[in-house]
């Protein structure tokens, strides 16, 4: 077994659980923590941070729901201060590509006195299979704003593989790694790719950001969630810097990033996009 103890904060999420799997397979001692684990971490309760960090050497940090939300900077400041006090050597922060607020949190980590690597990610492929948009796919109508945005969707497996490497390799200390997919695609294009992969009729319907937010409110989602998605669509997808391809996945892993087509074929093979039928 490796001697290092690594805590994965957000260990049950899209990238976190994949990082946990990678590190365990590599022989590290891993503590996966979230809101319902033991010990548990509640971002709104700084008193929960200490037990999570105790005895750990390194940490992967995923802030939920997003570094853009109010309170994130204060939470990241407190966490890094406690991490340093607890004797951690290094942290890796998952950040968002093109997010001004996330970059403020990056600076907090960079100035913490800890060794660190920042991983900036584009929008996840898995939003369509494990996240906010899977119900749209199952219903057959994917109604989303920003039809003109060309997005270098990145696969959560690529993010996790990059994080797993830079977390334990000090050659990446002080670096910012930007992870994207190898192609830029619009929502209409990825809906077409998913339709072909699962041999179904899927329709992309462009709507306004306000229409999307209204739909979220009608679905009973909290205001903070509605605000976040409005922000991500307008500020992130509307940011030209976010519509660029990075080749850091290839540089770090020595292989090409997973393309959306490959992702779609893998998901379709599992049946995850088959419409739910009722008896």
Short mmCIF file of C-alpha atoms in Angstrom, two decimals:
data_model
loop_
_atom_site.label_atom_id
_atom_site.label_comp_id
_atom_site.label_asym_id
_atom_site.label_seq_id
_atom_site.Cartn_x
_atom_site.Cartn_y
_atom_site.Cartn_z
CA UNK A 1 0.00 0.00 0.00
CA UNK A 2 1.10 3.58 -0.61
CA UNK A 3 1.83 5.45 2.58
CA UNK A 4 -0.04 8.61 1.62
CA UNK A 5 -3.55 9.28 2.82
CA UNK A 6 -5.75 11.19 0.38
CA UNK A 7 -9.13 12.76 1.05
CA UNK A 8 -11.52 13.25 -1.86
CA UNK A 9 -14.00 16.00 -0.98
CA UNK A 10 -16.99 15.36 -3.18
CA UNK A 11 -16.11 11.69 -3.28
CA UNK A 12 -19.56 10.57 -4.44
CA UNK A 13 -19.86 13.06 -7.32
CA UNK A 14 -19.18 12.71 -11.05
CA UNK A 15 -15.42 13.19 -10.87
CA UNK A 16 -14.93 12.41 -7.17
CA UNK A 17 -16.06 8.80 -7.27
CA UNK A 18 -13.90 8.18 -10.34
CA UNK A 19 -10.87 9.67 -8.59
CA UNK A 20 -11.56 7.50 -5.53
CA UNK A 21 -11.63 4.41 -7.75
CA UNK A 22 -8.39 5.36 -9.51
CA UNK A 23 -6.51 6.07 -6.29
CA UNK A 24 -7.70 2.92 -4.54
CA UNK A 25 -6.65 0.82 -7.53
CA UNK A 26 -3.24 2.50 -7.34
CA UNK A 27 -2.94 1.47 -3.69
CA UNK A 28 -3.48 4.75 -1.88
CA UNK A 29 -5.40 5.11 1.36
CA UNK A 30 -8.47 7.10 0.33
CA UNK A 31 -11.13 8.85 2.38
CA UNK A 32 -14.16 9.72 0.26
CA UNK A 33 -16.29 12.39 1.91
CA UNK A 34 -19.52 14.19 1.14
CA UNK A 35 -22.65 15.44 2.84
CA UNK A 36 -23.79 12.01 4.02
CA UNK A 37 -20.51 10.18 4.70
CA UNK A 38 -18.80 9.49 8.01
CA UNK A 39 -17.05 11.79 8.65
CA UNK A 40 -19.29 14.15 6.68
CA UNK A 41 -18.42 17.51 5.18
CA UNK A 42 -21.04 20.23 5.07
CA UNK A 43 -19.70 23.28 3.25
CA UNK A 44 -21.99 25.53 5.27
CA UNK A 45 -20.61 24.16 8.56
CA UNK A 46 -16.84 24.82 8.83
CA UNK A 47 -16.76 22.84 12.06
CA UNK A 48 -17.13 19.68 9.94
CA UNK A 49 -13.90 20.34 8.03
CA UNK A 50 -11.46 19.25 10.75
CA UNK A 51 -12.52 15.61 11.01
CA UNK A 52 -12.43 15.26 7.23
CA UNK A 53 -8.85 16.57 7.02
CA UNK A 54 -7.43 14.81 10.09
CA UNK A 55 -4.59 12.45 9.23
CA UNK A 56 -4.64 13.30 5.52
CA UNK A 57 -1.66 14.17 3.32
CA UNK A 58 -3.37 15.38 0.16
CA UNK A 59 -6.84 16.48 -0.89
CA UNK A 60 -8.95 16.71 -4.02
CA UNK A 61 -11.51 19.47 -3.56
CA UNK A 62 -14.82 19.67 -5.41
CA UNK A 63 -17.00 22.48 -4.10
CA UNK A 64 -20.73 21.81 -4.39
CA UNK A 65 -22.70 23.03 -6.21
CA UNK A 66 -20.19 25.32 -7.92
CA UNK A 67 -17.42 27.76 -7.09
CA UNK A 68 -19.55 30.55 -8.60
CA UNK A 69 -22.13 30.51 -5.79
CA UNK A 70 -22.05 32.97 -2.88
CA UNK A 71 -20.10 31.66 0.09
CA UNK A 72 -17.62 29.61 -1.94
CA UNK A 73 -14.67 31.94 -1.38
CA UNK A 74 -15.19 31.95 2.38
CA UNK A 75 -15.51 28.16 2.45
CA UNK A 76 -12.39 27.57 0.35
CA UNK A 77 -10.45 30.05 2.50
CA UNK A 78 -11.43 28.25 5.70
CA UNK A 79 -10.81 24.80 4.23
CA UNK A 80 -7.31 25.64 3.00
CA UNK A 81 -6.42 27.27 6.31
CA UNK A 82 -7.55 24.16 8.16
CA UNK A 83 -5.77 21.92 5.65
CA UNK A 84 -2.48 23.69 6.24
CA UNK A 85 -2.96 23.54 9.99
CA UNK A 86 -3.74 19.81 9.72
CA UNK A 87 -0.43 19.24 7.92
CA UNK A 88 -1.65 18.48 4.41
CA UNK A 89 1.05 18.72 1.76
CA UNK A 90 -0.99 19.39 -1.37
CA UNK A 91 -4.47 20.11 -2.67
CA UNK A 92 -6.02 19.90 -6.13
CA UNK A 93 -9.01 22.15 -6.78
CA UNK A 94 -11.58 21.42 -9.48
CA UNK A 95 -12.41 24.75 -11.08
CA UNK A 96 -14.53 25.96 -13.96
CA UNK A 97 -13.20 27.11 -17.30
CA UNK A 98 -14.23 30.69 -17.98
CA UNK A 99 -15.69 31.35 -14.52
CA UNK A 100 -14.53 34.61 -12.92
CA UNK A 101 -15.77 33.60 -9.47
CA UNK A 102 -14.00 30.26 -9.72
CA UNK A 103 -10.76 32.03 -10.56
CA UNK A 104 -11.08 33.99 -7.30
CA UNK A 105 -11.18 30.66 -5.45
CA UNK A 106 -8.17 29.49 -7.43
CA UNK A 107 -6.22 32.46 -6.12
CA UNK A 108 -7.17 31.57 -2.55
CA UNK A 109 -5.71 28.08 -3.06
CA UNK A 110 -2.62 29.46 -4.82
CA UNK A 111 -1.96 31.85 -1.92
CA UNK A 112 -2.68 29.30 0.83
CA UNK A 113 0.91 28.21 1.37
CA UNK A 114 0.02 24.66 0.33
CA UNK A 115 1.39 22.90 -2.72
CA UNK A 116 -1.43 22.84 -5.26
CA UNK A 117 -2.59 22.13 -8.78
CA UNK A 118 -5.65 23.75 -10.33
CA UNK A 119 -7.78 21.77 -12.79
CA UNK A 120 -10.12 23.90 -14.89
CA UNK A 121 -12.85 21.92 -16.61
CA UNK A 122 -15.23 22.69 -19.44
CA UNK A 123 -18.84 21.45 -19.36
CA UNK A 124 -19.09 17.72 -18.63
CA UNK A 125 -20.32 15.12 -21.12
CA UNK A 126 -21.94 13.43 -18.13
CA UNK A 127 -24.42 16.27 -17.66
CA UNK A 128 -26.44 14.35 -20.26
CA UNK A 129 -26.23 10.96 -18.53
CA UNK A 130 -25.63 11.53 -14.81
CA UNK A 131 -26.68 15.12 -14.29
CA UNK A 132 -29.09 17.92 -15.00
CA UNK A 133 -30.00 17.09 -18.59
CA UNK A 134 -30.64 13.33 -18.56
CA UNK A 135 -34.40 13.77 -18.10
CA UNK A 136 -34.50 15.86 -21.27
CA UNK A 137 -32.80 13.06 -23.18
CA UNK A 138 -35.18 10.46 -21.74
CA UNK A 139 -38.15 12.64 -22.71
CA UNK A 140 -36.83 13.04 -26.25
CA UNK A 141 -36.78 16.85 -26.24
CA UNK A 142 -33.64 18.68 -25.14
CA UNK A 143 -34.61 22.33 -24.64
CA UNK A 144 -31.58 24.45 -23.75
CA UNK A 145 -30.40 28.03 -24.27
CA UNK A 146 -27.29 29.27 -26.07
CA UNK A 147 -27.72 27.41 -29.38
CA UNK A 148 -24.82 29.31 -30.90
CA UNK A 149 -22.30 28.32 -28.22
CA UNK A 150 -19.62 25.89 -29.37
CA UNK A 151 -18.57 23.90 -26.33
CA UNK A 152 -15.52 21.63 -25.92
CA UNK A 153 -17.44 19.15 -23.72
CA UNK A 154 -15.06 17.18 -21.50
CA UNK A 155 -15.51 13.67 -20.17
CA UNK A 156 -15.58 13.10 -16.41
CA UNK A 157 -13.27 10.11 -16.88
CA UNK A 158 -10.64 12.37 -18.42
CA UNK A 159 -10.99 14.87 -15.58
CA UNK A 160 -10.65 12.09 -13.00
CA UNK A 161 -7.61 10.57 -14.72
CA UNK A 162 -5.90 13.97 -14.88
CA UNK A 163 -6.73 14.74 -11.24
CA UNK A 164 -5.53 11.32 -10.11
CA UNK A 165 -2.15 11.95 -11.73
CA UNK A 166 -1.51 15.57 -10.77
CA UNK A 167 -2.67 14.96 -7.20
CA UNK A 168 0.20 12.57 -6.48
CA UNK A 169 2.81 13.90 -8.95
CA UNK A 170 4.57 16.96 -7.58
CA UNK A 171 5.89 17.83 -11.05
CA UNK A 172 2.52 19.55 -11.54
CA UNK A 173 2.76 21.70 -8.41
CA UNK A 174 1.76 25.30 -9.04
CA UNK A 175 0.29 24.55 -12.47
CA UNK A 176 -3.15 25.20 -13.92
CA UNK A 177 -4.36 22.33 -16.10
CA UNK A 178 -7.26 23.05 -18.46
CA UNK A 179 -9.29 20.00 -19.43
CA UNK A 180 -11.59 20.00 -22.45
CA UNK A 181 -12.72 17.56 -25.05
CA UNK A 182 -11.03 17.39 -28.46
CA UNK A 183 -13.88 19.02 -30.41
CA UNK A 184 -16.20 22.01 -30.02
CA UNK A 185 -19.86 21.22 -30.51
CA UNK A 186 -23.20 23.01 -30.19
CA UNK A 187 -26.10 21.58 -28.21
CA UNK A 188 -27.84 20.71 -31.48
CA UNK A 189 -24.79 18.74 -32.62
CA UNK A 190 -24.45 16.73 -29.40
CA UNK A 191 -28.19 15.96 -29.38
CA UNK A 192 -27.75 14.59 -32.90
CA UNK A 193 -24.81 12.48 -31.76
CA UNK A 194 -26.81 11.07 -28.84
CA UNK A 195 -29.78 10.33 -31.12
CA UNK A 196 -27.60 8.38 -33.51
CA UNK A 197 -25.85 6.50 -30.71
CA UNK A 198 -29.07 5.31 -29.05
CA UNK A 199 -31.07 5.03 -32.29
CA UNK A 200 -33.82 7.33 -31.05
CA UNK A 201 -35.57 10.47 -32.22
CA UNK A 202 -34.18 13.30 -30.12
CA UNK A 203 -35.05 16.93 -30.76
CA UNK A 204 -33.04 19.96 -29.75
CA UNK A 205 -35.18 23.03 -29.05
CA UNK A 206 -33.39 26.36 -28.52
CA UNK A 207 -34.96 28.49 -25.80
CA UNK A 208 -34.02 31.66 -23.96
CA UNK A 209 -32.18 31.60 -20.65
CA UNK A 210 -35.25 33.10 -18.97
CA UNK A 211 -37.47 30.35 -20.40
CA UNK A 212 -35.04 27.76 -19.08
CA UNK A 213 -34.99 29.37 -15.63
CA UNK A 214 -38.79 29.58 -15.58
CA UNK A 215 -38.96 25.85 -16.31
CA UNK A 216 -36.62 25.15 -13.42
CA UNK A 217 -38.76 27.23 -11.08
CA UNK A 218 -41.92 25.42 -12.19
CA UNK A 219 -40.13 22.14 -11.49
CA UNK A 220 -39.68 23.29 -7.89
CA UNK A 221 -35.92 23.79 -7.97
CA UNK A 222 -34.48 26.23 -5.42
CA UNK A 223 -33.66 29.80 -6.43
CA UNK A 224 -29.95 29.21 -5.85
CA UNK A 225 -29.97 26.39 -8.40
CA UNK A 226 -31.93 28.47 -10.90
CA UNK A 227 -29.46 31.33 -10.49
CA UNK A 228 -26.48 29.02 -10.94
CA UNK A 229 -27.67 27.59 -14.23
CA UNK A 230 -28.56 31.04 -15.50
CA UNK A 231 -25.03 32.13 -14.65
CA UNK A 232 -23.41 29.10 -16.26
CA UNK A 233 -25.31 29.57 -19.49
CA UNK A 234 -24.91 33.33 -19.80
CA UNK A 235 -21.52 34.03 -18.26
CA UNK A 236 -19.66 30.80 -18.96
CA UNK A 237 -21.00 29.65 -22.33
CA UNK A 238 -21.16 33.27 -23.42
CA UNK A 239 -17.47 33.72 -22.60
CA UNK A 240 -15.30 33.34 -25.74
CA UNK A 241 -12.47 32.01 -23.56
CA UNK A 242 -14.64 29.00 -22.73
CA UNK A 243 -15.08 28.13 -26.39
CA UNK A 244 -11.52 26.99 -26.91
CA UNK A 245 -9.94 23.56 -27.04
CA UNK A 246 -7.09 22.68 -24.66
CA UNK A 247 -4.72 19.79 -25.21
CA UNK A 248 -3.71 19.44 -21.56
CA UNK A 249 -5.46 16.06 -21.26
CA UNK A 250 -3.14 14.71 -23.93
CA UNK A 251 -0.09 16.35 -22.35
CA UNK A 252 -0.79 14.94 -18.88
CA UNK A 253 -2.10 11.49 -19.81
CA UNK A 254 -0.22 10.80 -23.02
CA UNK A 255 -3.46 9.96 -24.85
CA UNK A 256 -6.17 11.87 -26.64
CA UNK A 257 -9.16 13.19 -24.76
CA UNK A 258 -12.43 11.25 -25.03
CA UNK A 259 -14.64 12.66 -27.78
CA UNK A 260 -18.37 13.20 -27.27
CA UNK A 261 -19.14 10.58 -29.92
CA UNK A 262 -17.17 7.94 -28.00
CA UNK A 263 -18.90 8.96 -24.77
CA UNK A 264 -22.34 8.78 -26.39
CA UNK A 265 -21.70 5.31 -27.80
CA UNK A 266 -20.58 4.05 -24.38
CA UNK A 267 -23.64 5.47 -22.61
CA UNK A 268 -26.03 4.21 -25.27
CA UNK A 269 -24.62 0.71 -24.85
CA UNK A 270 -25.63 0.76 -21.17
CA UNK A 271 -29.27 1.57 -21.99
CA UNK A 272 -29.15 4.68 -19.80
CA UNK A 273 -30.88 6.75 -22.50
CA UNK A 274 -33.65 4.27 -23.23
CA UNK A 275 -37.01 5.91 -22.51
CA UNK A 276 -38.71 4.71 -19.36
CA UNK A 277 -41.81 2.67 -20.14
CA UNK A 278 -44.69 2.15 -17.74
CA UNK A 279 -46.84 -0.94 -17.65
#
